[in-house]
Amino acid sequence: MTEAVMATNSPSVFLLTVNGQIEGANFPEYDNLYCKYCFVYGHDWAPTSGLEEGITQITCKGSHSSHKLIWNFPLETTFKSTNPSGWPQLVVSVYGPDVFGNDVVRGYGATHIPFTPGQHTRTIPMFVPEPTWRLQKFTSWLLGRRPEYTDPKVVAQGEGREVTRVRSQGFVTVSFNIMTKDMKKLGYDTGPSSPANTQSATSGWSTEEQPYKI
Amino acid sequence: MAELHIIGQIVGGTGFPQNSLFCKWGVHAGGAWRLLAGLKEGQTQVDIPQTGDMAYWSHPIDLHYATKGVQGWPKLHLQVWHQDSFGRCQLYGYGYCHIPSSPGHHRISCVTWRPIGSWQEQLAQMFVGGGPQLRSPELVYSGADRYRLHTEAMGTVELELGIIMRHFDKYGVES
């Protein structure tokens, strides 16, 4: 089907190819973590190839190399759409065992897929919902259960966020290689394609070490 | 008609007296602009960061505008609020920034300010909290009547906005 799209001269859809990896994470207080990912996109969008969701291995911090958690997990998906509205977002959630060995969530986060062709690195801040009431706080501590979102996709939505209290406690680093097809032909100007050295600029205020200098 | 897509995130706020912050935001555009899709206002989550000074909101924005002219280019206005452990809210800052007018990915640091009252009010604010607020929040993104205000500097709000433009070149608009 991609061949059929490639052949047309006056296209009605454009393609967005996302190749990349979930490189790793930085959670100063936790270890033995794994990561789930999925994509959230608008009505006009549809994936044409690749996996829409996945789950990484469990990793722990290297004994010699700093405090980084490494997953090196591949992302390969192609989307098609007629309209940039509802541009896909990558939603990641990180889980790990608590002291009792139960899997609990250590962070949710989301970022828009970059839309300029080229190489991009994004550092996604990760947060968990906080118990609303003090009693809930106490019982969640007692039972070793913390609040979770029933669907992690809510972190990609702008509605209904005002009722949540969260605690941010780490970062996930994702790298993207973006290709688009026929966006120019459809009249969309996404700006200059980024030179390779802008990748550090996009994550400037949330590099691994910086936020933890208190 | 030319089309403008604004896709990105309100990343977070930094440099405020305390964290446990949230942000109310809205996009204001002139009469020639029509919103085709997306939410043009909202409120973020409250973040109490474990470490560091920055509160992260990661609040997605995805707006699709159609326009007949470049006058009244959209502006994003913000209010940063502090919520204490009892759920009481206090205003920490107003700010606005223009939506970038060139396509591509933009990192924006939006500076904020808040009104300060007389010294009696400031003294009261030190002990009981609260503080003056604008009666008409449009003042945040308009220059009229600002001269009557006395304000102080607050923190900055970090934004990541991607801009996609369509058919602006057809009308000879250079950006």
mmCIF file with all atom_site columns, N, CA and C in Angstrom, chain A residues 29 83-87 89 110 112 115 122 125 127 134 156-159 161-162 164-168 171 186-191 201-202 205 211-212, chain B residues 5 7-9 11 37 39 43-52 56-62 83 85 103-105 107 160 162-166:
data_model
loop_
_atom_site.group_PDB
_atom_site.id
_atom_site.type_symbol
_atom_site.label_atom_id
_atom_site.label_alt_id
_atom_site.label_comp_id
_atom_site.label_asym_id
_atom_site.label_entity_id
_atom_site.label_seq_id
_atom_site.pdbx_PDB_ins_code
_atom_site.Cartn_x
_atom_site.Cartn_y
_atom_site.Cartn_z
_atom_site.occupancy
_atom_site.B_iso_or_equiv
_atom_site.pdbx_formal_charge
_atom_site.auth_seq_id
_atom_site.auth_comp_id
_atom_site.auth_asym_id
_atom_site.auth_atom_id
_atom_site.pdbx_PDB_model_num
ATOM 1   N N  . GLU A 1 29  ? 16.092 7.864  42.419 1.00 0.00 ? 29  GLU A N  1
ATOM 2   C CA . GLU A 1 29  ? 15.699 7.108  43.607 1.00 0.00 ? 29  GLU A CA 1
ATOM 3   C C  . GLU A 1 29  ? 15.309 5.666  43.327 1.00 0.00 ? 29  GLU A C  1
ATOM 4   N N  . ASN A 1 83  ? -3.930 15.748 7.665  1.00 0.00 ? 83  ASN A N  1
ATOM 5   C CA . ASN A 1 83  ? -4.023 16.997 8.408  1.00 0.00 ? 83  ASN A CA 1
ATOM 6   C C  . ASN A 1 83  ? -3.077 16.932 9.603  1.00 0.00 ? 83  ASN A C  1
ATOM 7   N N  . PRO A 1 84  ? -2.227 17.932 9.807  1.00 0.00 ? 84  PRO A N  1
ATOM 8   C CA . PRO A 1 84  ? -1.309 17.877 10.954 1.00 0.00 ? 84  PRO A CA 1
ATOM 9   C C  . PRO A 1 84  ? -1.989 17.933 12.321 1.00 0.00 ? 84  PRO A C  1
ATOM 10  N N  . SER A 1 85  ? -3.225 18.409 12.362 1.00 0.00 ? 85  SER A N  1
ATOM 11  C CA . SER A 1 85  ? -3.937 18.474 13.639 1.00 0.00 ? 85  SER A CA 1
ATOM 12  C C  . SER A 1 85  ? -4.054 17.064 14.210 1.00 0.00 ? 85  SER A C  1
ATOM 13  N N  . GLY A 1 86  ? -3.784 16.930 15.505 1.00 0.00 ? 86  GLY A N  1
ATOM 14  C CA . GLY A 1 86  ? -3.761 15.611 16.122 1.00 0.00 ? 86  GLY A CA 1
ATOM 15  C C  . GLY A 1 86  ? -2.442 14.889 15.912 1.00 0.00 ? 86  GLY A C  1
ATOM 16  N N  . TRP A 1 87  ? -1.395 15.669 15.705 1.00 0.00 ? 87  TRP A N  1
ATOM 17  C CA . TRP A 1 87  ? -0.040 15.131 15.472 1.00 0.00 ? 87  TRP A CA 1
ATOM 18  C C  . TRP A 1 87  ? 0.306  14.098 16.558 1.00 0.00 ? 87  TRP A C  1
ATOM 19  N N  . GLN A 1 89  ? 1.666  11.780 19.480 1.00 0.00 ? 89  GLN A N  1
ATOM 20  C CA . GLN A 1 89  ? 2.503  11.959 20.667 1.00 0.00 ? 89  GLN A CA 1
ATOM 21  C C  . GLN A 1 89  ? 2.970  10.580 21.126 1.00 0.00 ? 89  GLN A C  1
ATOM 22  N N  . ALA A 1 110 ? 4.964  12.365 28.233 1.00 0.00 ? 110 ALA A N  1
ATOM 23  C CA . ALA A 1 110 ? 4.570  12.396 26.823 1.00 0.00 ? 110 ALA A CA 1
ATOM 24  C C  . ALA A 1 110 ? 5.318  13.496 26.097 1.00 0.00 ? 110 ALA A C  1
ATOM 25  N N  . HIS A 1 112 ? 5.421  15.312 21.852 1.00 0.00 ? 112 HIS A N  1
ATOM 26  C CA . HIS A 1 112 ? 5.026  15.248 20.450 1.00 0.00 ? 112 HIS A CA 1
ATOM 27  C C  . HIS A 1 112 ? 6.184  14.686 19.628 1.00 0.00 ? 112 HIS A C  1
ATOM 28  N N  . PHE A 1 115 ? 8.452  17.250 14.063 1.00 0.00 ? 115 PHE A N  1
ATOM 29  C CA . PHE A 1 115 ? 7.958  17.185 12.688 1.00 0.00 ? 115 PHE A CA 1
ATOM 30  C C  . PHE A 1 115 ? 8.919  17.706 11.644 1.00 0.00 ? 115 PHE A C  1
ATOM 31  N N  . ARG A 1 122 ? 14.857 14.016 22.680 1.00 0.00 ? 122 ARG A N  1
ATOM 32  C CA . ARG A 1 122 ? 13.928 14.646 23.611 1.00 0.00 ? 122 ARG A CA 1
ATOM 33  C C  . ARG A 1 122 ? 14.115 14.037 24.992 1.00 0.00 ? 122 ARG A C  1
ATOM 34  N N  . PRO A 1 125 ? 10.160 14.806 30.864 1.00 0.00 ? 125 PRO A N  1
ATOM 35  C CA . PRO A 1 125 ? 9.973  14.767 32.324 1.00 0.00 ? 125 PRO A CA 1
ATOM 36  C C  . PRO A 1 125 ? 8.909  13.750 32.712 1.00 0.00 ? 125 PRO A C  1
ATOM 37  N N  . PHE A 1 127 ? 6.352  11.995 35.665 1.00 0.00 ? 127 PHE A N  1
ATOM 38  C CA . PHE A 1 127 ? 5.661  12.334 36.909 1.00 0.00 ? 127 PHE A CA 1
ATOM 39  C C  . PHE A 1 127 ? 4.661  11.241 37.264 1.00 0.00 ? 127 PHE A C  1
ATOM 40  N N  . ARG A 1 134 ? -4.975 13.153 52.648 1.00 0.00 ? 134 ARG A N  1
ATOM 41  C CA . ARG A 1 134 ? -3.942 12.678 53.566 1.00 0.00 ? 134 ARG A CA 1
ATOM 42  C C  . ARG A 1 134 ? -4.180 11.230 53.980 1.00 0.00 ? 134 ARG A C  1
ATOM 43  N N  . ALA A 1 156 ? -1.433 12.500 27.439 1.00 0.00 ? 156 ALA A N  1
ATOM 44  C CA . ALA A 1 156 ? -1.325 13.173 26.143 1.00 0.00 ? 156 ALA A CA 1
ATOM 45  C C  . ALA A 1 156 ? -2.520 14.075 25.878 1.00 0.00 ? 156 ALA A C  1
ATOM 46  N N  . GLN A 1 157 ? -3.428 14.182 26.845 1.00 0.00 ? 157 GLN A N  1
ATOM 47  C CA . GLN A 1 157 ? -4.616 15.002 26.652 1.00 0.00 ? 157 GLN A CA 1
ATOM 48  C C  . GLN A 1 157 ? -4.550 16.268 27.477 1.00 0.00 ? 157 GLN A C  1
ATOM 49  N N  . GLY A 1 158 ? -5.097 17.329 26.927 1.00 0.00 ? 158 GLY A N  1
ATOM 50  C CA . GLY A 1 158 ? -5.068 18.610 27.613 1.00 0.00 ? 158 GLY A CA 1
ATOM 51  C C  . GLY A 1 158 ? -6.263 18.832 28.515 1.00 0.00 ? 158 GLY A C  1
ATOM 52  N N  . GLU A 1 159 ? -7.268 17.975 28.391 1.00 0.00 ? 159 GLU A N  1
ATOM 53  C CA . GLU A 1 159 ? -8.505 18.179 29.146 1.00 0.00 ? 159 GLU A CA 1
ATOM 54  C C  . GLU A 1 159 ? -8.459 17.425 30.460 1.00 0.00 ? 159 GLU A C  1
ATOM 55  N N  . ARG A 1 161 ? -6.920 17.975 33.197 1.00 0.00 ? 161 ARG A N  1
ATOM 56  C CA . ARG A 1 161 ? -5.661 17.881 33.940 1.00 0.00 ? 161 ARG A CA 1
ATOM 57  C C  . ARG A 1 161 ? -5.710 18.665 35.237 1.00 0.00 ? 161 ARG A C  1
ATOM 58  N N  . GLU A 1 162 ? -6.640 19.635 35.318 1.00 0.00 ? 162 GLU A N  1
ATOM 59  C CA . GLU A 1 162 ? -6.621 20.555 36.452 1.00 0.00 ? 162 GLU A CA 1
ATOM 60  C C  . GLU A 1 162 ? -6.937 19.857 37.763 1.00 0.00 ? 162 GLU A C  1
ATOM 61  N N  . THR A 1 164 ? -5.588 16.987 38.727 1.00 0.00 ? 164 THR A N  1
ATOM 62  C CA . THR A 1 164 ? -4.549 16.066 39.180 1.00 0.00 ? 164 THR A CA 1
ATOM 63  C C  . THR A 1 164 ? -3.395 16.798 39.832 1.00 0.00 ? 164 THR A C  1
ATOM 64  N N  . ARG A 1 165 ? -2.921 16.212 40.920 1.00 0.00 ? 165 ARG A N  1
ATOM 65  C CA . ARG A 1 165 ? -1.670 16.646 41.555 1.00 0.00 ? 165 ARG A CA 1
ATOM 66  C C  . ARG A 1 165 ? -0.630 15.592 41.240 1.00 0.00 ? 165 ARG A C  1
ATOM 67  N N  . VAL A 1 166 ? 0.546  16.016 40.832 1.00 0.00 ? 166 VAL A N  1
ATOM 68  C CA . VAL A 1 166 ? 1.575  15.046 40.468 1.00 0.00 ? 166 VAL A CA 1
ATOM 69  C C  . VAL A 1 166 ? 2.888  15.389 41.159 1.00 0.00 ? 166 VAL A C  1
ATOM 70  N N  . ARG A 1 167 ? 3.781  14.409 41.140 1.00 0.00 ? 167 ARG A N  1
ATOM 71  C CA . ARG A 1 167 ? 5.143  14.612 41.612 1.00 0.00 ? 167 ARG A CA 1
ATOM 72  C C  . ARG A 1 167 ? 6.084  14.216 40.484 1.00 0.00 ? 167 ARG A C  1
ATOM 73  N N  . SER A 1 168 ? 6.908  15.138 40.018 1.00 0.00 ? 168 SER A N  1
ATOM 74  C CA . SER A 1 168 ? 7.853  14.785 38.951 1.00 0.00 ? 168 SER A CA 1
ATOM 75  C C  . SER A 1 168 ? 9.123  14.257 39.596 1.00 0.00 ? 168 SER A C  1
ATOM 76  N N  . PHE A 1 171 ? 13.469 11.454 34.370 1.00 0.00 ? 171 PHE A N  1
ATOM 77  C CA . PHE A 1 171 ? 13.436 11.782 32.949 1.00 0.00 ? 171 PHE A CA 1
ATOM 78  C C  . PHE A 1 171 ? 13.654 10.526 32.118 1.00 0.00 ? 171 PHE A C  1
ATOM 79  N N  . LEU A 1 186 ? 1.677  19.094 -0.166 1.00 0.00 ? 186 LEU A N  1
ATOM 80  C CA . LEU A 1 186 ? 0.352  19.472 0.311  1.00 0.00 ? 186 LEU A CA 1
ATOM 81  C C  . LEU A 1 186 ? 0.313  20.908 0.826  1.00 0.00 ? 186 LEU A C  1
ATOM 82  N N  . GLY A 1 187 ? 1.438  21.589 0.728  1.00 0.00 ? 187 GLY A N  1
ATOM 83  C CA . GLY A 1 187 ? 1.451  23.007 1.089  1.00 0.00 ? 187 GLY A CA 1
ATOM 84  C C  . GLY A 1 187 ? 1.875  23.289 2.515  1.00 0.00 ? 187 GLY A C  1
ATOM 85  N N  . TYR A 1 188 ? 2.300  22.281 3.266  1.00 0.00 ? 188 TYR A N  1
ATOM 86  C CA . TYR A 1 188 ? 2.674  22.512 4.659  1.00 0.00 ? 188 TYR A CA 1
ATOM 87  C C  . TYR A 1 188 ? 4.143  22.893 4.757  1.00 0.00 ? 188 TYR A C  1
ATOM 88  N N  . ASP A 1 189 ? 4.400  23.967 5.458  1.00 0.00 ? 189 ASP A N  1
ATOM 89  C CA . ASP A 1 189 ? 5.771  24.402 5.702  1.00 0.00 ? 189 ASP A CA 1
ATOM 90  C C  . ASP A 1 189 ? 6.102  24.104 7.157  1.00 0.00 ? 189 ASP A C  1
ATOM 91  N N  . THR A 1 190 ? 7.006  23.157 7.381  1.00 0.00 ? 190 THR A N  1
ATOM 92  C CA . THR A 1 190 ? 7.344  22.794 8.760  1.00 0.00 ? 190 THR A CA 1
ATOM 93  C C  . THR A 1 190 ? 8.648  23.435 9.205  1.00 0.00 ? 190 THR A C  1
ATOM 94  N N  . GLY A 1 191 ? 9.158  24.347 8.404  1.00 0.00 ? 191 GLY A N  1
ATOM 95  C CA . GLY A 1 191 ? 10.358 25.050 8.807  1.00 0.00 ? 191 GLY A CA 1
ATOM 96  C C  . GLY A 1 191 ? 11.603 24.369 8.310  1.00 0.00 ? 191 GLY A C  1
ATOM 97  N N  . ALA A 1 201 ? 20.055 21.326 22.093 1.00 0.00 ? 201 ALA A N  1
ATOM 98  C CA . ALA A 1 201 ? 19.268 22.508 22.431 1.00 0.00 ? 201 ALA A CA 1
ATOM 99  C C  . ALA A 1 201 ? 17.842 22.139 22.826 1.00 0.00 ? 201 ALA A C  1
ATOM 100 N N  . THR A 1 202 ? 17.288 21.101 22.190 1.00 0.00 ? 202 THR A N  1
ATOM 101 C CA . THR A 1 202 ? 15.899 20.767 22.490 1.00 0.00 ? 202 THR A CA 1
ATOM 102 C C  . THR A 1 202 ? 15.728 20.198 23.885 1.00 0.00 ? 202 THR A C  1
ATOM 103 N N  . TRP A 1 205 ? 17.044 22.359 29.086 1.00 0.00 ? 205 TRP A N  1
ATOM 104 C CA . TRP A 1 205 ? 16.756 22.620 30.492 1.00 0.00 ? 205 TRP A CA 1
ATOM 105 C C  . TRP A 1 205 ? 16.484 21.353 31.272 1.00 0.00 ? 205 TRP A C  1
ATOM 106 N N  . PRO A 1 211 ? 18.882 19.133 36.608 1.00 0.00 ? 211 PRO A N  1
ATOM 107 C CA . PRO A 1 211 ? 17.779 19.383 37.525 1.00 0.00 ? 211 PRO A CA 1
ATOM 108 C C  . PRO A 1 211 ? 18.042 18.876 38.937 1.00 0.00 ? 211 PRO A C  1
ATOM 109 N N  . TYR A 1 212 ? 19.058 18.046 39.102 1.00 0.00 ? 212 TYR A N  1
ATOM 110 C CA . TYR A 1 212 ? 19.256 17.462 40.416 1.00 0.00 ? 212 TYR A CA 1
ATOM 111 C C  . TYR A 1 212 ? 20.278 18.209 41.256 1.00 0.00 ? 212 TYR A C  1
ATOM 112 N N  . HIS B 2 5   ? -0.768 25.719 12.245 1.00 0.00 ? 5   HIS B N  1
ATOM 113 C CA . HIS B 2 5   ? -0.851 24.689 13.280 1.00 0.00 ? 5   HIS B CA 1
ATOM 114 C C  . HIS B 2 5   ? 0.117  25.031 14.399 1.00 0.00 ? 5   HIS B C  1
ATOM 115 N N  . ILE B 2 7   ? 1.606  23.191 17.610 1.00 0.00 ? 7   ILE B N  1
ATOM 116 C CA . ILE B 2 7   ? 1.660  21.862 18.232 1.00 0.00 ? 7   ILE B CA 1
ATOM 117 C C  . ILE B 2 7   ? 2.841  21.853 19.196 1.00 0.00 ? 7   ILE B C  1
ATOM 118 N N  . GLY B 2 8   ? 2.579  21.573 20.440 1.00 0.00 ? 8   GLY B N  1
ATOM 119 C CA . GLY B 2 8   ? 3.692  21.557 21.387 1.00 0.00 ? 8   GLY B CA 1
ATOM 120 C C  . GLY B 2 8   ? 3.234  21.327 22.807 1.00 0.00 ? 8   GLY B C  1
ATOM 121 N N  . GLN B 2 9   ? 4.034  21.833 23.734 1.00 0.00 ? 9   GLN B N  1
ATOM 122 C CA . GLN B 2 9   ? 3.801  21.581 25.153 1.00 0.00 ? 9   GLN B CA 1
ATOM 123 C C  . GLN B 2 9   ? 4.105  22.816 25.985 1.00 0.00 ? 9   GLN B C  1
ATOM 124 N N  . VAL B 2 11  ? 5.931  23.153 29.007 1.00 0.00 ? 11  VAL B N  1
ATOM 125 C CA . VAL B 2 11  ? 6.820  22.186 29.658 1.00 0.00 ? 11  VAL B CA 1
ATOM 126 C C  . VAL B 2 11  ? 6.773  22.335 31.175 1.00 0.00 ? 11  VAL B C  1
ATOM 127 N N  . ALA B 2 37  ? -9.691 23.444 15.042 1.00 0.00 ? 37  ALA B N  1
ATOM 128 C CA . ALA B 2 37  ? -9.621 22.262 15.912 1.00 0.00 ? 37  ALA B CA 1
ATOM 129 C C  . ALA B 2 37  ? -8.707 22.560 17.084 1.00 0.00 ? 37  ALA B C  1
ATOM 130 N N  . LEU B 2 39  ? -8.089 22.702 21.641 1.00 0.00 ? 39  LEU B N  1
ATOM 131 C CA . LEU B 2 39  ? -8.527 23.458 22.814 1.00 0.00 ? 39  LEU B CA 1
ATOM 132 C C  . LEU B 2 39  ? -7.712 24.738 22.891 1.00 0.00 ? 39  LEU B C  1
ATOM 133 N N  . GLN B 2 43  ? -6.052 24.221 31.830 1.00 0.00 ? 43  GLN B N  1
ATOM 134 C CA . GLN B 2 43  ? -5.328 24.323 33.104 1.00 0.00 ? 43  GLN B CA 1
ATOM 135 C C  . GLN B 2 43  ? -4.496 23.066 33.265 1.00 0.00 ? 43  GLN B C  1
ATOM 136 N N  . THR B 2 44  ? -3.261 23.239 33.708 1.00 0.00 ? 44  THR B N  1
ATOM 137 C CA . THR B 2 44  ? -2.350 22.108 33.804 1.00 0.00 ? 44  THR B CA 1
ATOM 138 C C  . THR B 2 44  ? -2.526 21.381 35.127 1.00 0.00 ? 44  THR B C  1
ATOM 139 N N  . GLN B 2 45  ? -1.811 20.283 35.249 1.00 0.00 ? 45  GLN B N  1
ATOM 140 C CA . GLN B 2 45  ? -1.738 19.581 36.526 1.00 0.00 ? 45  GLN B CA 1
ATOM 141 C C  . GLN B 2 45  ? -0.916 20.404 37.532 1.00 0.00 ? 45  GLN B C  1
ATOM 142 N N  . VAL B 2 46  ? -1.007 20.014 38.799 1.00 0.00 ? 46  VAL B N  1
ATOM 143 C CA . VAL B 2 46  ? -0.179 20.619 39.839 1.00 0.00 ? 46  VAL B CA 1
ATOM 144 C C  . VAL B 2 46  ? 1.032  19.718 40.025 1.00 0.00 ? 46  VAL B C  1
ATOM 145 N N  . ASP B 2 47  ? 2.226  20.255 39.874 1.00 0.00 ? 47  ASP B N  1
ATOM 146 C CA . ASP B 2 47  ? 3.404  19.407 40.079 1.00 0.00 ? 47  ASP B CA 1
ATOM 147 C C  . ASP B 2 47  ? 4.149  19.814 41.337 1.00 0.00 ? 47  ASP B C  1
ATOM 148 N N  . ILE B 2 48  ? 4.440  18.790 42.141 1.00 0.00 ? 48  ILE B N  1
ATOM 149 C CA . ILE B 2 48  ? 5.253  18.971 43.342 1.00 0.00 ? 48  ILE B CA 1
ATOM 150 C C  . ILE B 2 48  ? 6.535  18.199 43.068 1.00 0.00 ? 48  ILE B C  1
ATOM 151 N N  . PRO B 2 49  ? 7.573  18.840 42.500 1.00 0.00 ? 49  PRO B N  1
ATOM 152 C CA . PRO B 2 49  ? 8.747  18.059 42.090 1.00 0.00 ? 49  PRO B CA 1
ATOM 153 C C  . PRO B 2 49  ? 9.490  17.458 43.272 1.00 0.00 ? 49  PRO B C  1
ATOM 154 N N  . GLN B 2 50  ? 9.963  16.243 43.055 1.00 0.00 ? 50  GLN B N  1
ATOM 155 C CA . GLN B 2 50  ? 10.737 15.531 44.085 1.00 0.00 ? 50  GLN B CA 1
ATOM 156 C C  . GLN B 2 50  ? 12.051 16.263 44.352 1.00 0.00 ? 50  GLN B C  1
ATOM 157 N N  . THR B 2 51  ? 12.719 16.642 43.270 1.00 0.00 ? 51  THR B N  1
ATOM 158 C CA . THR B 2 51  ? 13.991 17.345 43.399 1.00 0.00 ? 51  THR B CA 1
ATOM 159 C C  . THR B 2 51  ? 14.001 18.501 42.425 1.00 0.00 ? 51  THR B C  1
ATOM 160 N N  . GLY B 2 52  ? 14.801 19.482 42.707 1.00 0.00 ? 52  GLY B N  1
ATOM 161 C CA . GLY B 2 52  ? 14.963 20.583 41.772 1.00 0.00 ? 52  GLY B CA 1
ATOM 162 C C  . GLY B 2 52  ? 13.879 21.630 41.907 1.00 0.00 ? 52  GLY B C  1
ATOM 163 N N  . TYR B 2 56  ? 7.119  20.503 36.476 1.00 0.00 ? 56  TYR B N  1
ATOM 164 C CA . TYR B 2 56  ? 6.858  20.035 35.110 1.00 0.00 ? 56  TYR B CA 1
ATOM 165 C C  . TYR B 2 56  ? 5.367  19.821 34.902 1.00 0.00 ? 56  TYR B C  1
ATOM 166 N N  . TRP B 2 57  ? 4.852  20.400 33.835 1.00 0.00 ? 57  TRP B N  1
ATOM 167 C CA . TRP B 2 57  ? 3.436  20.245 33.516 1.00 0.00 ? 57  TRP B CA 1
ATOM 168 C C  . TRP B 2 57  ? 3.220  19.372 32.291 1.00 0.00 ? 57  TRP B C  1
ATOM 169 N N  . SER B 2 58  ? 4.157  19.355 31.369 1.00 0.00 ? 58  SER B N  1
ATOM 170 C CA . SER B 2 58  ? 4.041  18.555 30.134 1.00 0.00 ? 58  SER B CA 1
ATOM 171 C C  . SER B 2 58  ? 2.644  18.648 29.530 1.00 0.00 ? 58  SER B C  1
ATOM 172 N N  . HIS B 2 59  ? 2.128  19.846 29.416 1.00 0.00 ? 59  HIS B N  1
ATOM 173 C CA . HIS B 2 59  ? 0.737  20.006 28.997 1.00 0.00 ? 59  HIS B CA 1
ATOM 174 C C  . HIS B 2 59  ? 0.662  20.158 27.478 1.00 0.00 ? 59  HIS B C  1
ATOM 175 N N  . PRO B 2 60  ? -0.015 19.224 26.794 1.00 0.00 ? 60  PRO B N  1
ATOM 176 C CA . PRO B 2 60  ? -0.011 19.281 25.327 1.00 0.00 ? 60  PRO B CA 1
ATOM 177 C C  . PRO B 2 60  ? -0.900 20.395 24.767 1.00 0.00 ? 60  PRO B C  1
ATOM 178 N N  . ILE B 2 61  ? -0.439 20.969 23.668 1.00 0.00 ? 61  ILE B N  1
ATOM 179 C CA . ILE B 2 61  ? -1.211 21.971 22.930 1.00 0.00 ? 61  ILE B CA 1
ATOM 180 C C  . ILE B 2 61  ? -1.242 21.526 21.482 1.00 0.00 ? 61  ILE B C  1
ATOM 181 N N  . ASP B 2 62  ? -2.413 21.547 20.869 1.00 0.00 ? 62  ASP B N  1
ATOM 182 C CA . ASP B 2 62  ? -2.529 21.194 19.449 1.00 0.00 ? 62  ASP B CA 1
ATOM 183 C C  . ASP B 2 62  ? -3.668 22.032 18.866 1.00 0.00 ? 62  ASP B C  1
ATOM 184 N N  . GLN B 2 83  ? -0.368 26.099 44.639 1.00 0.00 ? 83  GLN B N  1
ATOM 185 C CA . GLN B 2 83  ? -1.379 25.438 45.451 1.00 0.00 ? 83  GLN B CA 1
ATOM 186 C C  . GLN B 2 83  ? -0.705 24.847 46.676 1.00 0.00 ? 83  GLN B C  1
ATOM 187 N N  . SER B 2 85  ? -0.635 22.758 50.532 1.00 0.00 ? 85  SER B N  1
ATOM 188 C CA . SER B 2 85  ? -1.033 21.393 50.867 1.00 0.00 ? 85  SER B CA 1
ATOM 189 C C  . SER B 2 85  ? -2.498 21.320 51.313 1.00 0.00 ? 85  SER B C  1
ATOM 190 N N  . PRO B 2 103 ? 7.862  28.910 10.729 1.00 0.00 ? 103 PRO B N  1
ATOM 191 C CA . PRO B 2 103 ? 7.636  27.478 10.926 1.00 0.00 ? 103 PRO B CA 1
ATOM 192 C C  . PRO B 2 103 ? 8.846  26.810 11.565 1.00 0.00 ? 103 PRO B C  1
ATOM 193 N N  . GLY B 2 104 ? 8.587  25.695 12.213 1.00 0.00 ? 104 GLY B N  1
ATOM 194 C CA . GLY B 2 104 ? 9.671  24.950 12.857 1.00 0.00 ? 104 GLY B CA 1
ATOM 195 C C  . GLY B 2 104 ? 9.438  24.798 14.341 1.00 0.00 ? 104 GLY B C  1
ATOM 196 N N  . HIS B 2 105 ? 10.461 24.322 15.002 1.00 0.00 ? 105 HIS B N  1
ATOM 197 C CA . HIS B 2 105 ? 10.385 24.032 16.428 1.00 0.00 ? 105 HIS B CA 1
ATOM 198 C C  . HIS B 2 105 ? 10.980 25.193 17.217 1.00 0.00 ? 105 HIS B C  1
ATOM 199 N N  . ARG B 2 107 ? 11.749 26.933 21.148 1.00 0.00 ? 107 ARG B N  1
ATOM 200 C CA . ARG B 2 107 ? 11.778 26.870 22.620 1.00 0.00 ? 107 ARG B CA 1
ATOM 201 C C  . ARG B 2 107 ? 11.589 28.278 23.129 1.00 0.00 ? 107 ARG B C  1
ATOM 202 N N  . GLU B 2 160 ? 7.571  24.633 24.560 1.00 0.00 ? 160 GLU B N  1
ATOM 203 C CA . GLU B 2 160 ? 8.110  24.078 23.320 1.00 0.00 ? 160 GLU B CA 1
ATOM 204 C C  . GLU B 2 160 ? 6.988  24.114 22.321 1.00 0.00 ? 160 GLU B C  1
ATOM 205 N N  . GLY B 2 162 ? 5.837  23.881 18.226 1.00 0.00 ? 162 GLY B N  1
ATOM 206 C CA . GLY B 2 162 ? 6.138  23.616 16.826 1.00 0.00 ? 162 GLY B CA 1
ATOM 207 C C  . GLY B 2 162 ? 5.112  24.335 15.970 1.00 0.00 ? 162 GLY B C  1
ATOM 208 N N  . ILE B 2 163 ? 5.578  24.975 14.921 1.00 0.00 ? 163 ILE B N  1
ATOM 209 C CA . ILE B 2 163 ? 4.679  25.743 14.055 1.00 0.00 ? 163 ILE B CA 1
ATOM 210 C C  . ILE B 2 163 ? 4.709  25.134 12.660 1.00 0.00 ? 163 ILE B C  1
ATOM 211 N N  . ILE B 2 164 ? 3.525  24.818 12.138 1.00 0.00 ? 164 ILE B N  1
ATOM 212 C CA . ILE B 2 164 ? 3.400  24.400 10.738 1.00 0.00 ? 164 ILE B CA 1
ATOM 213 C C  . ILE B 2 164 ? 2.517  25.429 10.049 1.00 0.00 ? 164 ILE B C  1
ATOM 214 N N  . MET B 2 165 ? 2.994  25.959 8.936  1.00 0.00 ? 165 MET B N  1
ATOM 215 C CA . MET B 2 165 ? 2.214  26.969 8.212  1.00 0.00 ? 165 MET B CA 1
ATOM 216 C C  . MET B 2 165 ? 1.850  26.413 6.847  1.00 0.00 ? 165 MET B C  1
ATOM 217 N N  . ARG B 2 166 ? 0.675  26.798 6.378  1.00 0.00 ? 166 ARG B N  1
ATOM 218 C CA . ARG B 2 166 ? 0.218  26.331 5.070  1.00 0.00 ? 166 ARG B CA 1
ATOM 219 C C  . ARG B 2 166 ? -0.368 27.495 4.299  1.00 0.00 ? 166 ARG B C  1
#
